[in-house]
Short mmCIF file of C-alpha atoms in Angstrom, two decimals:
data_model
loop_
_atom_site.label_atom_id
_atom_site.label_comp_id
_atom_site.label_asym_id
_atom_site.label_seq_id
_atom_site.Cartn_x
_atom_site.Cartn_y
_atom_site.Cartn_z
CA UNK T 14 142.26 51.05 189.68
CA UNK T 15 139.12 50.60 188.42
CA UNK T 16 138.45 49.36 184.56
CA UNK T 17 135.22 51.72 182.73
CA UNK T 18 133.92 51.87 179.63
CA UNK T 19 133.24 55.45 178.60
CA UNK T 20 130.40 56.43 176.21
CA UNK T 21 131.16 60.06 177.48
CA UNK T 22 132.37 63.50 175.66
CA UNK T 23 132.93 65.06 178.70
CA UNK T 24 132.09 65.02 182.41
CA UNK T 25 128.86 66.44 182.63
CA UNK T 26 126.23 66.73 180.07
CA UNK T 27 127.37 66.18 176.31
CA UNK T 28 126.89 63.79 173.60
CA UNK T 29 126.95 59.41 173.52
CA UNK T 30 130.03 58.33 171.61
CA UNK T 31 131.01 54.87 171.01
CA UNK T 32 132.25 53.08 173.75
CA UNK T 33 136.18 53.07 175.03
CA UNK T 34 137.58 50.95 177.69
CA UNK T 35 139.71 53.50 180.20
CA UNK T 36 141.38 52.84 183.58
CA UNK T 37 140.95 55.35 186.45
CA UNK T 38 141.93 55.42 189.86
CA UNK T 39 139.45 57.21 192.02
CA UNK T 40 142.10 58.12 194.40
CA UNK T 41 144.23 59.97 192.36
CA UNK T 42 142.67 63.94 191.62
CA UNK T 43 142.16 65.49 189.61
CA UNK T 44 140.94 62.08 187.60
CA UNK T 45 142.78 60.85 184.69
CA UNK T 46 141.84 58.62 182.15
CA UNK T 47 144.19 55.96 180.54
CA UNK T 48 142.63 54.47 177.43
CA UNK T 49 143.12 50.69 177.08
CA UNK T 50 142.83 49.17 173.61
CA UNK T 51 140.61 47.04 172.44
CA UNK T 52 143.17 43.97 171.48
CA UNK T 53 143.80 44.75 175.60
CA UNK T 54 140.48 44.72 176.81
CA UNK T 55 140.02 41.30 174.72
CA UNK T 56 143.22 39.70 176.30
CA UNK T 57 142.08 40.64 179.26
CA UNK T 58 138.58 39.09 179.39
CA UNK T 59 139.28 36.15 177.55
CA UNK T 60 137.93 33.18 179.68
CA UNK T 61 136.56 35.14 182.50
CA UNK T 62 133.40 35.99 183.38
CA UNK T 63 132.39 39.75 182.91
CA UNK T 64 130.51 41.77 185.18
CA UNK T 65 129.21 45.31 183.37
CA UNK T 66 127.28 48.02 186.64
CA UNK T 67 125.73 50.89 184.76
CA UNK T 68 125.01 54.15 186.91
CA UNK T 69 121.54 55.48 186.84
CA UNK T 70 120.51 58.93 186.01
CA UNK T 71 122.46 62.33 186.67
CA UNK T 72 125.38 61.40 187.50
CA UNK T 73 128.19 62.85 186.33
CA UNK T 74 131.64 61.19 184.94
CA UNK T 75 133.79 61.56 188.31
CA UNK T 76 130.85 60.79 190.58
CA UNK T 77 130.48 57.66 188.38
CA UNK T 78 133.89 56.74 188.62
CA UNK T 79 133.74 56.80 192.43
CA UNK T 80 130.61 55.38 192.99
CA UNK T 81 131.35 52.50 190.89
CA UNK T 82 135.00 51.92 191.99
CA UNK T 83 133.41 51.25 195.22
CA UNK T 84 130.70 49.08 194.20
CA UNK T 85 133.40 46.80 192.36
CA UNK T 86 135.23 46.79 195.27
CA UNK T 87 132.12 46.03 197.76
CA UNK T 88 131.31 43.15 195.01
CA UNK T 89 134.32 41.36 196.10
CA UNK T 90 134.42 39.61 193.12
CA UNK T 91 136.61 36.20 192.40
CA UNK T 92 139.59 36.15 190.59
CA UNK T 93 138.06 34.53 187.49
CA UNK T 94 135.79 37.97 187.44
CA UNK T 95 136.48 41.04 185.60
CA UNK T 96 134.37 44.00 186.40
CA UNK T 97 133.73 46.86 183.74
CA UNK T 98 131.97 50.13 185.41
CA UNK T 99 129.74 52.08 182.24
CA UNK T 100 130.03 55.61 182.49
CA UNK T 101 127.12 57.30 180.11
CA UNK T 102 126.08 60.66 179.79
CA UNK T 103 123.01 60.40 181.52
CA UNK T 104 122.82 63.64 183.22
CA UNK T 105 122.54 67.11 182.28
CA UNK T 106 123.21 71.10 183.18
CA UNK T 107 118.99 70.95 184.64
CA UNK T 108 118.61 67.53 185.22
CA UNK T 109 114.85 67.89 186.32
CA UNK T 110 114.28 69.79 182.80
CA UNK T 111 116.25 67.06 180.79
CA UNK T 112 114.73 63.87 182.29
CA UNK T 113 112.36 63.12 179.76
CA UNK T 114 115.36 63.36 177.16
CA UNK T 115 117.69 61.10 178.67
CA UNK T 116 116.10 57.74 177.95
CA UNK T 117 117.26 58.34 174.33
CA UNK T 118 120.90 58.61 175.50
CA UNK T 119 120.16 55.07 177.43
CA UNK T 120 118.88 53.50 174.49
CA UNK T 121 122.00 54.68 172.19
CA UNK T 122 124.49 53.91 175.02
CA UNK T 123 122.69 50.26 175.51
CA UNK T 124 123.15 49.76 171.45
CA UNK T 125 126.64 51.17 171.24
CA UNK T 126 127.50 48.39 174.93
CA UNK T 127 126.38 45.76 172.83
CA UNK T 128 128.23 46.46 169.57
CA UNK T 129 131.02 46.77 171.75
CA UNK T 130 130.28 43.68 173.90
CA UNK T 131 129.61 42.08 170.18
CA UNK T 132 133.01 43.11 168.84
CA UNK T 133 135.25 42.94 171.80
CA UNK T 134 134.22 40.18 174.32
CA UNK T 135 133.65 36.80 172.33
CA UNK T 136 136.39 35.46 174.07
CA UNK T 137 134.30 36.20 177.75
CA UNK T 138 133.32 32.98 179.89
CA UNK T 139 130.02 34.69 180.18
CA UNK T 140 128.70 38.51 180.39
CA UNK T 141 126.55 39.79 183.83
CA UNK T 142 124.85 43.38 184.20
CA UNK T 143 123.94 45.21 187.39
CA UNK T 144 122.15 48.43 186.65
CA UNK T 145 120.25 51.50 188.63
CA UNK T 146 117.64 53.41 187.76
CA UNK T 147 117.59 54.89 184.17
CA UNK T 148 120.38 52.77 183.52
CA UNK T 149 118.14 49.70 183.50
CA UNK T 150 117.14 50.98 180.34
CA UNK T 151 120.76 50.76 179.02
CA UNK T 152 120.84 47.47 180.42
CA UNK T 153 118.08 46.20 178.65
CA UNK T 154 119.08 47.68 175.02
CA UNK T 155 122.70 46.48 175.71
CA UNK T 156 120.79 42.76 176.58
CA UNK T 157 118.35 43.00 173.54
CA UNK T 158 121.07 44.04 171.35
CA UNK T 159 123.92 40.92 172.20
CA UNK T 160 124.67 37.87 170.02
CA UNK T 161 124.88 36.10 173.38
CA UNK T 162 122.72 35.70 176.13
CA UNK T 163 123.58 37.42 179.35
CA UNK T 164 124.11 35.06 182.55
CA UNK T 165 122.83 37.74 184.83
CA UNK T 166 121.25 40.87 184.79
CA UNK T 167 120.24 42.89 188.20
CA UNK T 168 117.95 46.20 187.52
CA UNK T 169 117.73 47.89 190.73
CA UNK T 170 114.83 50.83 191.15
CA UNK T 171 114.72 50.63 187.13
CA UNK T 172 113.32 53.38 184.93
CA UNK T 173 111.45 51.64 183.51
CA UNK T 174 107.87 50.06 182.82
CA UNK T 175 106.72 47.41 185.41
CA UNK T 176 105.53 45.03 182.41
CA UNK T 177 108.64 46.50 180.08
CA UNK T 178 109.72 42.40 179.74
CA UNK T 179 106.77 41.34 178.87
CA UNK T 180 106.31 44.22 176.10
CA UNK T 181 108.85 46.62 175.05
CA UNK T 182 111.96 44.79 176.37
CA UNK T 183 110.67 40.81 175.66
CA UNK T 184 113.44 39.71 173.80
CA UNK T 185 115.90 41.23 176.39
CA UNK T 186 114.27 39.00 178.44
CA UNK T 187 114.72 36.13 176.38
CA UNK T 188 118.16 36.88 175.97
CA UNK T 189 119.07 36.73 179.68
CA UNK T 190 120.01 33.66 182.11
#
């Protein structure tokens, strides 16, 4: 069972919504989605360090859910970790038409992770992001947007800029360990 946090309408394509925490077992078809409140999500977190893996672009909900269910378990984390897969709605119906759109989805998705990170995780030891392709750009508006600094933050084969930290995403920068 694997612990997301959905900014999803549906499982392909749609709209960003503010983020919910859900648990999902990748196992079990077709996939089902148990929300988890908030008050849950903050118990659960309190004093532990938080790890947050963002898919990249088109990828839809239940591929998400698998491939990051794996990577959490691959990650092999320690006990005092607690590992958060982000499922956005980065892809669409013609993903090679809708590129160019997308990165505003990533930017809204990395503001609504950080209002939630904001709101929900005070209580975290500390807060770590591993990201892939366009979702480094959620990472970095999630990281730009937090009242805390993030302890880590790995962007692999980002969507992004090469110079992006010095320019667009600086304070991101600044607000990472």
């Amino acid at each position: 069972m694997t612990r997301f946090l959905t900014l999803r309408t549906q499982d392909r394509a749609g709209s960003v919504q503010p983020p919910k925490a859900v648990d999902c077992d990748p196992a079990v078809q077709p996939l089902g989605y148990t929300e988890v409140s908030d008050d849950e999500v903050a118990r659960w977190i309190s004093g532990r360090d938080v790890v947050l893996a963002i898919h990249g672009f088109n990828v839809p909900r239940p591929h998400g859910v698998g491939s990051l269910s794996a990577l959490e378990s691959g990650l092999n984390l320690a006990p005092n970790y607690r590992f958060f897969g982000i499922l956005w709605p980065g892809d669409f119906w013609l993903p090679v038409v809708d590129y160019p759109w997308e990165a505003a989805h990533a930017v809204t998705s990395g503001r609504h992770i950080a209002a939630y990170c904001n709101r929900v995780f005070p209580g975290a030891n500390s807060i770590s992001f591993i990201s892939h392709s366009l979702g480094g750009r959620v990472l970095l508006e999630a990281i730009q947007n937090m009242d805390r600094r993030a302890a880590q933050v790995c962007i692999a084969a980002g969507a992004v800029d090469d110079n992006c930290l010095a320019g667009q995403y600086l304070q991101a920068a600044q607000n990472a360990g």
